[in-house]
């Protein structure tokens, strides 16, 4: 998959991660999918997804749903194709709702591993962009929503970053900026004292640091 390049988790992509499939009952797995499929019978749409989340007792905006989409290698936001769902569940090692419920804690843990998270973070850009066909960049509002989800607890300056984008930027976010923000968030101190102004950061991040430094210093 093209978006697992650039050092962002090739070895931890959904297709490369073992799931401990064990004895999967394919008929039961097909019935699991069929319980939520749309009229076409080949995908779970947004309405089926809501029922799926309700039965899982998980909010659709919960981080674990993004992890699940990543593990299923889902190609579009808020829907699962039949083959994605069934083959992905085999990789995870479940064939029923109850089995998936039992796997949720370990799926949450996958986002805690640094290498896996880097792959998940790269996937999140493509997953979110799937809601905007034909666009190479990610709409700012969509990017902000996804950043708030994936970088919660990982980026000390997330609120300032969002404020800066909302007041000073207002443009779509390209993939390289998306990817490099993770490096910035995880390598630069919250007071920005160790930010390398000569580093190869995107202009948007340079501008953010210039804008944010006085605000950080006054806190």
PDB file of N, CA, C and O in Angstrom, residues 93-134:
ATOM      1  N   UNK A  93      -8.159 -12.403  13.998  1.00  0.00           N
ATOM      2  CA  UNK A  93      -8.396 -13.672  14.676  1.00  0.00           C
ATOM      3  C   UNK A  93      -9.750 -13.767  15.335  1.00  0.00           C
ATOM      4  O   UNK A  93      -9.896 -14.436  16.355  1.00  0.00           O
ATOM      5  N   UNK A  94     -10.771 -13.105  14.763  1.00  0.00           N
ATOM      6  CA  UNK A  94     -12.123 -13.162  15.330  1.00  0.00           C
ATOM      7  C   UNK A  94     -13.137 -13.445  14.225  1.00  0.00           C
ATOM      8  O   UNK A  94     -12.900 -13.142  13.056  1.00  0.00           O
ATOM      9  N   UNK A  95     -14.272 -14.024  14.613  1.00  0.00           N
ATOM     10  CA  UNK A  95     -15.311 -14.327  13.630  1.00  0.00           C
ATOM     11  C   UNK A  95     -16.710 -14.003  14.142  1.00  0.00           C
ATOM     12  O   UNK A  95     -17.706 -14.417  13.554  1.00  0.00           O
ATOM     13  N   UNK A  96     -16.785 -13.241  15.242  1.00  0.00           N
ATOM     14  CA  UNK A  96     -18.093 -12.896  15.801  1.00  0.00           C
ATOM     15  C   UNK A  96     -17.987 -11.598  16.592  1.00  0.00           C
ATOM     16  O   UNK A  96     -16.886 -11.133  16.926  1.00  0.00           O
ATOM     17  N   UNK A  97     -19.137 -11.019  16.894  1.00  0.00           N
ATOM     18  CA  UNK A  97     -19.175  -9.785  17.676  1.00  0.00           C
ATOM     19  C   UNK A  97     -18.556  -9.986  19.054  1.00  0.00           C
ATOM     20  O   UNK A  97     -17.747  -9.176  19.507  1.00  0.00           O
ATOM     21  N   UNK A  98     -18.915 -11.065  19.728  1.00  0.00           N
ATOM     22  CA  UNK A  98     -18.384 -11.308  21.070  1.00  0.00           C
ATOM     23  C   UNK A  98     -16.874 -11.474  21.049  1.00  0.00           C
ATOM     24  O   UNK A  98     -16.168 -10.978  21.940  1.00  0.00           O
ATOM     25  N   UNK A  99     -16.372 -12.165  20.038  1.00  0.00           N
ATOM     26  CA  UNK A  99     -14.922 -12.349  19.933  1.00  0.00           C
ATOM     27  C   UNK A  99     -14.223 -11.018  19.702  1.00  0.00           C
ATOM     28  O   UNK A  99     -13.154 -10.756  20.271  1.00  0.00           O
ATOM     29  N   UNK A 100     -14.828 -10.167  18.879  1.00  0.00           N
ATOM     30  CA  UNK A 100     -14.233  -8.850  18.638  1.00  0.00           C
ATOM     31  C   UNK A 100     -14.267  -8.000  19.901  1.00  0.00           C
ATOM     32  O   UNK A 100     -13.304  -7.288  20.198  1.00  0.00           O
ATOM     33  N   UNK A 101     -15.347  -8.073  20.654  1.00  0.00           N
ATOM     34  CA  UNK A 101     -15.427  -7.329  21.917  1.00  0.00           C
ATOM     35  C   UNK A 101     -14.262  -7.707  22.834  1.00  0.00           C
ATOM     36  O   UNK A 101     -13.664  -6.850  23.488  1.00  0.00           O
ATOM     37  N   UNK A 102     -13.946  -8.997  22.871  1.00  0.00           N
ATOM     38  CA  UNK A 102     -12.854  -9.458  23.731  1.00  0.00           C
ATOM     39  C   UNK A 102     -11.504  -8.971  23.242  1.00  0.00           C
ATOM     40  O   UNK A 102     -10.547  -8.887  24.022  1.00  0.00           O
ATOM     41  N   UNK A 103     -11.400  -8.675  21.937  1.00  0.00           N
ATOM     42  CA  UNK A 103     -10.133  -8.216  21.361  1.00  0.00           C
ATOM     43  C   UNK A 103      -9.940  -6.705  21.467  1.00  0.00           C
ATOM     44  O   UNK A 103      -8.838  -6.202  21.216  1.00  0.00           O
ATOM     45  N   UNK A 104     -10.985  -5.968  21.827  1.00  0.00           N
ATOM     46  CA  UNK A 104     -10.875  -4.507  21.846  1.00  0.00           C
ATOM     47  C   UNK A 104      -9.734  -3.997  22.735  1.00  0.00           C
ATOM     48  O   UNK A 104      -9.008  -3.086  22.331  1.00  0.00           O
ATOM     49  N   UNK A 105      -9.545  -4.532  23.939  1.00  0.00           N
ATOM     50  CA  UNK A 105      -8.424  -4.034  24.762  1.00  0.00           C
ATOM     51  C   UNK A 105      -7.072  -4.182  24.076  1.00  0.00           C
ATOM     52  O   UNK A 105      -6.231  -3.274  24.137  1.00  0.00           O
ATOM     53  N   UNK A 106      -6.839  -5.310  23.405  1.00  0.00           N
ATOM     54  CA  UNK A 106      -5.545  -5.497  22.749  1.00  0.00           C
ATOM     55  C   UNK A 106      -5.431  -4.609  21.507  1.00  0.00           C
ATOM     56  O   UNK A 106      -4.331  -4.161  21.160  1.00  0.00           O
ATOM     57  N   UNK A 107      -6.550  -4.330  20.839  1.00  0.00           N
ATOM     58  CA  UNK A 107      -6.511  -3.399  19.707  1.00  0.00           C
ATOM     59  C   UNK A 107      -6.142  -2.001  20.195  1.00  0.00           C
ATOM     60  O   UNK A 107      -5.379  -1.278  19.541  1.00  0.00           O
ATOM     61  N   UNK A 108      -6.677  -1.619  21.337  1.00  0.00           N
ATOM     62  CA  UNK A 108      -6.309  -0.309  21.911  1.00  0.00           C
ATOM     63  C   UNK A 108      -4.819  -0.251  22.208  1.00  0.00           C
ATOM     64  O   UNK A 108      -4.160   0.768  21.998  1.00  0.00           O
ATOM     65  N   UNK A 109      -4.282  -1.362  22.693  1.00  0.00           N
ATOM     66  CA  UNK A 109      -2.864  -1.408  23.040  1.00  0.00           C
ATOM     67  C   UNK A 109      -1.972  -1.242  21.808  1.00  0.00           C
ATOM     68  O   UNK A 109      -0.854  -0.749  21.921  1.00  0.00           O
ATOM     69  N   UNK A 110      -2.451  -1.661  20.643  1.00  0.00           N
ATOM     70  CA  UNK A 110      -1.637  -1.549  19.434  1.00  0.00           C
ATOM     71  C   UNK A 110      -1.269  -0.110  19.134  1.00  0.00           C
ATOM     72  O   UNK A 110      -0.218   0.172  18.549  1.00  0.00           O
ATOM     73  N   UNK A 111      -2.135   0.827  19.519  1.00  0.00           N
ATOM     74  CA  UNK A 111      -1.854   2.245  19.282  1.00  0.00           C
ATOM     75  C   UNK A 111      -0.784   2.776  20.231  1.00  0.00           C
ATOM     76  O   UNK A 111      -0.278   3.884  20.036  1.00  0.00           O
ATOM     77  N   UNK A 112      -0.418   1.988  21.244  1.00  0.00           N
ATOM     78  CA  UNK A 112       0.596   2.422  22.207  1.00  0.00           C
ATOM     79  C   UNK A 112       2.010   2.102  21.738  1.00  0.00           C
ATOM     80  O   UNK A 112       2.973   2.699  22.214  1.00  0.00           O
ATOM     81  N   UNK A 113       2.134   1.161  20.822  1.00  0.00           N
ATOM     82  CA  UNK A 113       3.446   0.796  20.295  1.00  0.00           C
ATOM     83  C   UNK A 113       3.901   1.860  19.293  1.00  0.00           C
ATOM     84  O   UNK A 113       3.160   2.222  18.377  1.00  0.00           O
ATOM     85  N   UNK A 114       5.124   2.366  19.450  1.00  0.00           N
ATOM     86  CA  UNK A 114       5.592   3.497  18.641  1.00  0.00           C
ATOM     87  C   UNK A 114       5.592   3.190  17.149  1.00  0.00           C
ATOM     88  O   UNK A 114       5.126   3.994  16.340  1.00  0.00           O
ATOM     89  N   UNK A 115       6.116   2.034  16.767  1.00  0.00           N
ATOM     90  CA  UNK A 115       6.181   1.690  15.341  1.00  0.00           C
ATOM     91  C   UNK A 115       4.790   1.493  14.760  1.00  0.00           C
ATOM     92  O   UNK A 115       4.488   1.954  13.655  1.00  0.00           O
ATOM     93  N   UNK A 116       3.926   0.803  15.501  1.00  0.00           N
ATOM     94  CA  UNK A 116       2.562   0.600  15.031  1.00  0.00           C
ATOM     95  C   UNK A 116       1.827   1.929  14.927  1.00  0.00           C
ATOM     96  O   UNK A 116       1.078   2.157  13.970  1.00  0.00           O
ATOM     97  N   UNK A 117       2.046   2.809  15.908  1.00  0.00           N
ATOM     98  CA  UNK A 117       1.354   4.092  15.871  1.00  0.00           C
ATOM     99  C   UNK A 117       1.774   4.913  14.660  1.00  0.00           C
ATOM    100  O   UNK A 117       0.948   5.597  14.044  1.00  0.00           O
ATOM    101  N   UNK A 118       3.031   4.850  14.297  1.00  0.00           N
ATOM    102  CA  UNK A 118       3.502   5.609  13.131  1.00  0.00           C
ATOM    103  C   UNK A 118       2.778   5.149  11.866  1.00  0.00           C
ATOM    104  O   UNK A 118       2.376   5.953  11.026  1.00  0.00           O
ATOM    105  N   UNK A 119       2.592   3.847  11.738  1.00  0.00           N
ATOM    106  CA  UNK A 119       1.849   3.304  10.601  1.00  0.00           C
ATOM    107  C   UNK A 119       0.376   3.711  10.677  1.00  0.00           C
ATOM    108  O   UNK A 119      -0.224   4.110   9.668  1.00  0.00           O
ATOM    109  N   UNK A 120      -0.195   3.618  11.862  1.00  0.00           N
ATOM    110  CA  UNK A 120      -1.590   4.022  12.067  1.00  0.00           C
ATOM    111  C   UNK A 120      -1.782   5.492  11.734  1.00  0.00           C
ATOM    112  O   UNK A 120      -2.771   5.885  11.090  1.00  0.00           O
ATOM    113  N   UNK A 121      -0.845   6.326  12.158  1.00  0.00           N
ATOM    114  CA  UNK A 121      -0.925   7.769  11.914  1.00  0.00           C
ATOM    115  C   UNK A 121      -0.886   8.068  10.415  1.00  0.00           C
ATOM    116  O   UNK A 121      -1.650   8.902   9.915  1.00  0.00           O
ATOM    117  N   UNK A 122      -0.013   7.396   9.679  1.00  0.00           N
ATOM    118  CA  UNK A 122       0.047   7.572   8.229  1.00  0.00           C
ATOM    119  C   UNK A 122      -1.257   7.109   7.576  1.00  0.00           C
ATOM    120  O   UNK A 122      -1.784   7.761   6.672  1.00  0.00           O
ATOM    121  N   UNK A 123      -1.776   5.991   8.057  1.00  0.00           N
ATOM    122  CA  UNK A 123      -3.045   5.482   7.538  1.00  0.00           C
ATOM    123  C   UNK A 123      -4.177   6.480   7.786  1.00  0.00           C
ATOM    124  O   UNK A 123      -5.065   6.652   6.926  1.00  0.00           O
ATOM    125  N   UNK A 124      -4.176   7.133   8.932  1.00  0.00           N
ATOM    126  CA  UNK A 124      -5.262   8.054   9.285  1.00  0.00           C
ATOM    127  C   UNK A 124      -5.432   9.155   8.252  1.00  0.00           C
ATOM    128  O   UNK A 124      -6.558   9.595   7.978  1.00  0.00           O
ATOM    129  N   UNK A 125      -4.324   9.621   7.656  1.00  0.00           N
ATOM    130  CA  UNK A 125      -4.410  10.653   6.622  1.00  0.00           C
ATOM    131  C   UNK A 125      -5.170  10.121   5.415  1.00  0.00           C
ATOM    132  O   UNK A 125      -6.096  10.760   4.900  1.00  0.00           O
ATOM    133  N   UNK A 126      -4.792   8.936   4.934  1.00  0.00           N
ATOM    134  CA  UNK A 126      -5.436   8.361   3.763  1.00  0.00           C
ATOM    135  C   UNK A 126      -6.890   8.009   4.059  1.00  0.00           C
ATOM    136  O   UNK A 126      -7.770   8.187   3.203  1.00  0.00           O
ATOM    137  N   UNK A 127      -7.149   7.508   5.251  1.00  0.00           N
ATOM    138  CA  UNK A 127      -8.505   7.143   5.662  1.00  0.00           C
ATOM    139  C   UNK A 127      -9.410   8.371   5.672  1.00  0.00           C
ATOM    140  O   UNK A 127     -10.514   8.345   5.121  1.00  0.00           O
ATOM    141  N   UNK A 128      -8.923   9.451   6.267  1.00  0.00           N
ATOM    142  CA  UNK A 128      -9.715  10.682   6.319  1.00  0.00           C
ATOM    143  C   UNK A 128      -9.878  11.283   4.927  1.00  0.00           C
ATOM    144  O   UNK A 128     -10.943  11.813   4.584  1.00  0.00           O
ATOM    145  N   UNK A 129      -8.835  11.201   4.106  1.00  0.00           N
ATOM    146  CA  UNK A 129      -8.885  11.782   2.766  1.00  0.00           C
ATOM    147  C   UNK A 129      -9.861  11.031   1.863  1.00  0.00           C
ATOM    148  O   UNK A 129     -10.346  11.577   0.869  1.00  0.00           O
ATOM    149  N   UNK A 130     -10.182   9.786   2.212  1.00  0.00           N
ATOM    150  CA  UNK A 130     -11.116   9.007   1.401  1.00  0.00           C
ATOM    151  C   UNK A 130     -12.496   9.640   1.359  1.00  0.00           C
ATOM    152  O   UNK A 130     -13.296   9.349   0.461  1.00  0.00           O
ATOM    153  N   UNK A 131     -12.792  10.534   2.325  1.00  0.00           N
ATOM    154  CA  UNK A 131     -14.084  11.223   2.335  1.00  0.00           C
ATOM    155  C   UNK A 131     -14.100  12.410   1.382  1.00  0.00           C
ATOM    156  O   UNK A 131     -15.129  13.072   1.227  1.00  0.00           O
ATOM    157  N   UNK A 132     -12.945  12.677   0.755  1.00  0.00           N
ATOM    158  CA  UNK A 132     -12.806  13.815  -0.160  1.00  0.00           C
ATOM    159  C   UNK A 132     -12.185  13.323  -1.471  1.00  0.00           C
ATOM    160  O   UNK A 132     -11.021  13.605  -1.767  1.00  0.00           O
ATOM    161  N   UNK A 133     -12.934  12.557  -2.273  1.00  0.00           N
ATOM    162  CA  UNK A 133     -12.381  11.943  -3.491  1.00  0.00           C
ATOM    163  C   UNK A 133     -11.742  12.961  -4.423  1.00  0.00           C
ATOM    164  O   UNK A 133     -12.252  14.060  -4.617  1.00  0.00           O
ATOM    165  N   UNK A 134     -10.589  12.566  -4.968  1.00  0.00           N
ATOM    166  CA  UNK A 134      -9.906  13.405  -5.940  1.00  0.00           C
ATOM    167  C   UNK A 134      -8.977  14.447  -5.344  1.00  0.00           C
ATOM    168  O   UNK A 134      -8.250  15.123  -6.084  1.00  0.00           O
TER     169      UNK A 134
END
